[in-house]
Amino acid sequence: MRKYLFARGFRYRKNDKRLPGSPDIVLPKYKTVIFVNGCFWHGHTGCKYFVWPQNNADFWREKIQCNIERDKNNYDKLKQLGWNVVLVWECELKKHRRDETLLSLISQIKSTYNPEV
Ligand SMILES: [Zn+2]
């Protein structure tokens, strides 16, 4: 995904720890951050790669619930700082969906870009 963005002329920083949640990709020019979320750890609702574990169900529920809360907090903070937050799920980067995902990613990045400002 990074190679794809780079090849299309997007310049970015990786894992920027100065920003809430240290986003995987930061595109300063577009005021956009991208998170690539694992479907299990970040609780991708409705995703076939995300099922609640049967063993230690309470433990996992709490752990994943906690990740989801933390994610949400970070996204809110970033939005308040004026960032456009884009989420990409791991399942969306699987071979058969990748092209579609990357195209929509580009349009999401560009949609908020206003070179006049
Ligand atoms: Zn998923």
JSON list of C-alpha atoms and ligand atoms in Angstrom, two decimals:
[
{"chain": "A", "resi": 1, "resn": "MET", "atom": "CA", "xyz": [0.00, 0.00, 0.00]},
{"chain": "A", "resi": 2, "resn": "ARG", "atom": "CA", "xyz": [2.84, 2.40, 0.84]},
{"chain": "A", "resi": 3, "resn": "LYS", "atom": "CA", "xyz": [4.58, 1.55, -2.42]},
{"chain": "A", "resi": 4, "resn": "TYR", "atom": "CA", "xyz": [1.37, 2.23, -4.25]},
{"chain": "A", "resi": 5, "resn": "LEU", "atom": "CA", "xyz": [0.99, 5.66, -2.67]},
{"chain": "A", "resi": 6, "resn": "PHE", "atom": "CA", "xyz": [4.62, 6.50, -3.22]},
{"chain": "A", "resi": 7, "resn": "ALA", "atom": "CA", "xyz": [4.44, 5.49, -6.88]},
{"chain": "A", "resi": 8, "resn": "ARG", "atom": "CA", "xyz": [1.52, 7.87, -7.30]},
{"chain": "A", "resi": 9, "resn": "GLY", "atom": "CA", "xyz": [3.48, 10.78, -5.96]},
{"chain": "A", "resi": 10, "resn": "PHE", "atom": "CA", "xyz": [2.13, 10.82, -2.42]},
{"chain": "A", "resi": 11, "resn": "ARG", "atom": "CA", "xyz": [4.75, 11.63, 0.17]},
{"chain": "A", "resi": 12, "resn": "TYR", "atom": "CA", "xyz": [4.15, 10.45, 3.69]},
{"chain": "A", "resi": 13, "resn": "ARG", "atom": "CA", "xyz": [5.58, 9.82, 7.12]},
{"chain": "A", "resi": 14, "resn": "LYS", "atom": "CA", "xyz": [5.33, 6.42, 8.75]},
{"chain": "A", "resi": 15, "resn": "ASN", "atom": "CA", "xyz": [4.15, 5.62, 12.29]},
{"chain": "A", "resi": 16, "resn": "ASP", "atom": "CA", "xyz": [4.13, 9.18, 13.48]},
{"chain": "A", "resi": 17, "resn": "LYS", "atom": "CA", "xyz": [4.35, 8.94, 17.26]},
{"chain": "A", "resi": 18, "resn": "ARG", "atom": "CA", "xyz": [3.67, 12.63, 17.74]},
{"chain": "A", "resi": 19, "resn": "LEU", "atom": "CA", "xyz": [0.06, 12.12, 16.69]},
{"chain": "A", "resi": 20, "resn": "PRO", "atom": "CA", "xyz": [-2.66, 10.34, 18.69]},
{"chain": "A", "resi": 21, "resn": "GLY", "atom": "CA", "xyz": [-2.55, 6.59, 18.01]},
{"chain": "A", "resi": 22, "resn": "SER", "atom": "CA", "xyz": [0.66, 6.98, 15.93]},
{"chain": "A", "resi": 23, "resn": "PRO", "atom": "CA", "xyz": [-1.05, 6.60, 12.55]},
{"chain": "A", "resi": 24, "resn": "ASP", "atom": "CA", "xyz": [0.54, 4.13, 10.11]},
{"chain": "A", "resi": 25, "resn": "ILE", "atom": "CA", "xyz": [0.72, 6.71, 7.36]},
{"chain": "A", "resi": 26, "resn": "VAL", "atom": "CA", "xyz": [0.63, 10.49, 7.60]},
{"chain": "A", "resi": 27, "resn": "LEU", "atom": "CA", "xyz": [0.19, 12.65, 4.51]},
{"chain": "A", "resi": 28, "resn": "PRO", "atom": "CA", "xyz": [0.92, 16.17, 5.76]},
{"chain": "A", "resi": 29, "resn": "LYS", "atom": "CA", "xyz": [0.15, 17.86, 2.44]},
{"chain": "A", "resi": 30, "resn": "TYR", "atom": "CA", "xyz": [-3.33, 16.34, 2.44]},
{"chain": "A", "resi": 31, "resn": "LYS", "atom": "CA", "xyz": [-3.82, 16.71, 6.16]},
{"chain": "A", "resi": 32, "resn": "THR", "atom": "CA", "xyz": [-4.74, 13.02, 6.12]},
{"chain": "A", "resi": 33, "resn": "VAL", "atom": "CA", "xyz": [-3.78, 10.11, 8.34]},
{"chain": "A", "resi": 34, "resn": "ILE", "atom": "CA", "xyz": [-4.28, 6.47, 7.46]},
{"chain": "A", "resi": 35, "resn": "PHE", "atom": "CA", "xyz": [-4.64, 3.61, 9.90]},
{"chain": "A", "resi": 36, "resn": "VAL", "atom": "CA", "xyz": [-4.27, 0.05, 8.71]},
{"chain": "A", "resi": 37, "resn": "ASN", "atom": "CA", "xyz": [-6.23, -1.99, 11.24]},
{"chain": "A", "resi": 38, "resn": "GLY", "atom": "CA", "xyz": [-6.01, -5.71, 11.87]},
{"chain": "A", "resi": 39, "resn": "CYS", "atom": "CA", "xyz": [-9.54, -7.10, 11.76]},
{"chain": "A", "resi": 40, "resn": "PHE", "atom": "CA", "xyz": [-9.17, -9.12, 14.93]},
{"chain": "A", "resi": 41, "resn": "TRP", "atom": "CA", "xyz": [-7.37, -6.71, 17.23]},
{"chain": "A", "resi": 42, "resn": "HIS", "atom": "CA", "xyz": [-9.44, -3.73, 16.23]},
{"chain": "A", "resi": 43, "resn": "GLY", "atom": "CA", "xyz": [-12.75, -5.60, 16.15]},
{"chain": "A", "resi": 44, "resn": "HIS", "atom": "CA", "xyz": [-13.84, -5.20, 12.55]},
{"chain": "A", "resi": 45, "resn": "THR", "atom": "CA", "xyz": [-17.62, -5.49, 12.93]},
{"chain": "A", "resi": 46, "resn": "GLY", "atom": "CA", "xyz": [-19.35, -7.65, 10.35]},
{"chain": "A", "resi": 47, "resn": "CYS", "atom": "CA", "xyz": [-16.05, -8.88, 8.93]},
{"chain": "A", "resi": 48, "resn": "LYS", "atom": "CA", "xyz": [-15.64, -12.58, 8.24]},
{"chain": "A", "resi": 49, "resn": "TYR", "atom": "CA", "xyz": [-12.12, -12.43, 9.64]},
{"chain": "A", "resi": 50, "resn": "PHE", "atom": "CA", "xyz": [-13.40, -11.21, 12.94]},
{"chain": "A", "resi": 51, "resn": "VAL", "atom": "CA", "xyz": [-15.07, -13.69, 15.27]},
{"chain": "A", "resi": 52, "resn": "TRP", "atom": "CA", "xyz": [-15.28, -13.45, 19.01]},
{"chain": "A", "resi": 53, "resn": "PRO", "atom": "CA", "xyz": [-13.08, -16.20, 20.48]},
{"chain": "A", "resi": 54, "resn": "GLN", "atom": "CA", "xyz": [-14.92, -18.91, 22.38]},
{"chain": "A", "resi": 55, "resn": "ASN", "atom": "CA", "xyz": [-12.11, -19.59, 24.83]},
{"chain": "A", "resi": 56, "resn": "ASN", "atom": "CA", "xyz": [-11.56, -16.93, 27.46]},
{"chain": "A", "resi": 57, "resn": "ALA", "atom": "CA", "xyz": [-14.45, -15.05, 25.92]},
{"chain": "A", "resi": 58, "resn": "ASP", "atom": "CA", "xyz": [-14.59, -12.41, 28.68]},
{"chain": "A", "resi": 59, "resn": "PHE", "atom": "CA", "xyz": [-10.90, -11.68, 28.48]},
{"chain": "A", "resi": 60, "resn": "TRP", "atom": "CA", "xyz": [-10.99, -11.16, 24.72]},
{"chain": "A", "resi": 61, "resn": "ARG", "atom": "CA", "xyz": [-14.19, -9.18, 24.80]},
{"chain": "A", "resi": 62, "resn": "GLU", "atom": "CA", "xyz": [-12.68, -6.76, 27.27]},
{"chain": "A", "resi": 63, "resn": "LYS", "atom": "CA", "xyz": [-9.37, -6.55, 25.46]},
{"chain": "A", "resi": 64, "resn": "ILE", "atom": "CA", "xyz": [-10.86, -5.90, 22.02]},
{"chain": "A", "resi": 65, "resn": "GLN", "atom": "CA", "xyz": [-13.54, -3.59, 23.42]},
{"chain": "A", "resi": 66, "resn": "CYS", "atom": "CA", "xyz": [-10.71, -1.62, 24.99]},
{"chain": "A", "resi": 67, "resn": "ASN", "atom": "CA", "xyz": [-8.84, -1.40, 21.67]},
{"chain": "A", "resi": 68, "resn": "ILE", "atom": "CA", "xyz": [-11.99, -0.18, 19.94]},
{"chain": "A", "resi": 69, "resn": "GLU", "atom": "CA", "xyz": [-12.52, 2.52, 22.57]},
{"chain": "A", "resi": 70, "resn": "ARG", "atom": "CA", "xyz": [-8.92, 3.63, 22.34]},
{"chain": "A", "resi": 71, "resn": "ASP", "atom": "CA", "xyz": [-9.10, 3.77, 18.53]},
{"chain": "A", "resi": 72, "resn": "LYS", "atom": "CA", "xyz": [-12.23, 5.87, 18.69]},
{"chain": "A", "resi": 73, "resn": "ASN", "atom": "CA", "xyz": [-10.60, 8.26, 21.14]},
{"chain": "A", "resi": 74, "resn": "ASN", "atom": "CA", "xyz": [-7.57, 8.66, 18.90]},
{"chain": "A", "resi": 75, "resn": "TYR", "atom": "CA", "xyz": [-9.72, 9.28, 15.80]},
{"chain": "A", "resi": 76, "resn": "ASP", "atom": "CA", "xyz": [-11.71, 11.92, 17.67]},
{"chain": "A", "resi": 77, "resn": "LYS", "atom": "CA", "xyz": [-8.56, 13.67, 18.83]},
{"chain": "A", "resi": 78, "resn": "LEU", "atom": "CA", "xyz": [-7.09, 13.65, 15.33]},
{"chain": "A", "resi": 79, "resn": "LYS", "atom": "CA", "xyz": [-10.30, 15.06, 13.85]},
{"chain": "A", "resi": 80, "resn": "GLN", "atom": "CA", "xyz": [-10.26, 17.82, 16.44]},
{"chain": "A", "resi": 81, "resn": "LEU", "atom": "CA", "xyz": [-6.72, 18.62, 15.32]},
{"chain": "A", "resi": 82, "resn": "GLY", "atom": "CA", "xyz": [-8.06, 18.99, 11.79]},
{"chain": "A", "resi": 83, "resn": "TRP", "atom": "CA", "xyz": [-6.90, 15.67, 10.36]},
{"chain": "A", "resi": 84, "resn": "ASN", "atom": "CA", "xyz": [-8.87, 13.67, 7.86]},
{"chain": "A", "resi": 85, "resn": "VAL", "atom": "CA", "xyz": [-8.88, 10.12, 9.27]},
{"chain": "A", "resi": 86, "resn": "VAL", "atom": "CA", "xyz": [-8.99, 7.20, 6.83]},
{"chain": "A", "resi": 87, "resn": "LEU", "atom": "CA", "xyz": [-9.30, 3.59, 7.97]},
{"chain": "A", "resi": 88, "resn": "VAL", "atom": "CA", "xyz": [-8.14, 0.62, 5.97]},
{"chain": "A", "resi": 89, "resn": "TRP", "atom": "CA", "xyz": [-8.89, -2.85, 7.25]},
{"chain": "A", "resi": 90, "resn": "GLU", "atom": "CA", "xyz": [-6.54, -5.75, 6.70]},
{"chain": "A", "resi": 91, "resn": "CYS", "atom": "CA", "xyz": [-9.25, -7.73, 4.94]},
{"chain": "A", "resi": 92, "resn": "GLU", "atom": "CA", "xyz": [-9.60, -4.91, 2.41]},
{"chain": "A", "resi": 93, "resn": "LEU", "atom": "CA", "xyz": [-6.00, -5.37, 1.39]},
{"chain": "A", "resi": 94, "resn": "LYS", "atom": "CA", "xyz": [-6.41, -9.03, 0.51]},
{"chain": "A", "resi": 95, "resn": "LYS", "atom": "CA", "xyz": [-5.57, -9.74, -3.09]},
{"chain": "A", "resi": 96, "resn": "HIS", "atom": "CA", "xyz": [-9.05, -9.73, -4.60]},
{"chain": "A", "resi": 97, "resn": "ARG", "atom": "CA", "xyz": [-10.05, -6.47, -2.92]},
{"chain": "A", "resi": 98, "resn": "ARG", "atom": "CA", "xyz": [-6.80, -4.57, -2.94]},
{"chain": "A", "resi": 99, "resn": "ASP", "atom": "CA", "xyz": [-7.20, -2.61, -6.20]},
{"chain": "A", "resi": 100, "resn": "GLU", "atom": "CA", "xyz": [-10.65, -1.43, -5.27]},
{"chain": "A", "resi": 101, "resn": "THR", "atom": "CA", "xyz": [-9.46, -0.42, -1.79]},
{"chain": "A", "resi": 102, "resn": "LEU", "atom": "CA", "xyz": [-6.49, 1.53, -3.07]},
{"chain": "A", "resi": 103, "resn": "LEU", "atom": "CA", "xyz": [-8.61, 3.41, -5.60]},
{"chain": "A", "resi": 104, "resn": "SER", "atom": "CA", "xyz": [-11.09, 4.41, -2.95]},
{"chain": "A", "resi": 105, "resn": "LEU", "atom": "CA", "xyz": [-8.21, 5.34, -0.66]},
{"chain": "A", "resi": 106, "resn": "ILE", "atom": "CA", "xyz": [-6.81, 7.76, -3.23]},
{"chain": "A", "resi": 107, "resn": "SER", "atom": "CA", "xyz": [-10.19, 9.38, -3.72]},
{"chain": "A", "resi": 108, "resn": "GLN", "atom": "CA", "xyz": [-10.64, 9.71, 0.05]},
{"chain": "A", "resi": 109, "resn": "ILE", "atom": "CA", "xyz": [-7.24, 11.37, 0.34]},
{"chain": "A", "resi": 110, "resn": "LYS", "atom": "CA", "xyz": [-7.95, 13.77, -2.48]},
{"chain": "A", "resi": 111, "resn": "SER", "atom": "CA", "xyz": [-11.52, 14.59, -1.49]},
{"chain": "A", "resi": 112, "resn": "THR", "atom": "CA", "xyz": [-10.41, 16.89, 1.32]},
{"chain": "A", "resi": 113, "resn": "TYR", "atom": "CA", "xyz": [-7.43, 18.34, -0.47]},
{"chain": "A", "resi": 114, "resn": "ASN", "atom": "CA", "xyz": [-7.74, 22.03, -1.15]},
{"chain": "A", "resi": 115, "resn": "PRO", "atom": "CA", "xyz": [-4.58, 23.50, -2.68]},
{"chain": "A", "resi": 116, "resn": "GLU", "atom": "CA", "xyz": [-5.99, 27.02, -2.27]},
{"chain": "A", "resi": 117, "resn": "VAL", "atom": "CA", "xyz": [-5.61, 26.94, 1.50]},
{"chain": "B", "resi": 1, "resn": "ZN", "atom": "ZN", "xyz": [-12.07, -7.07, 8.24]}
]
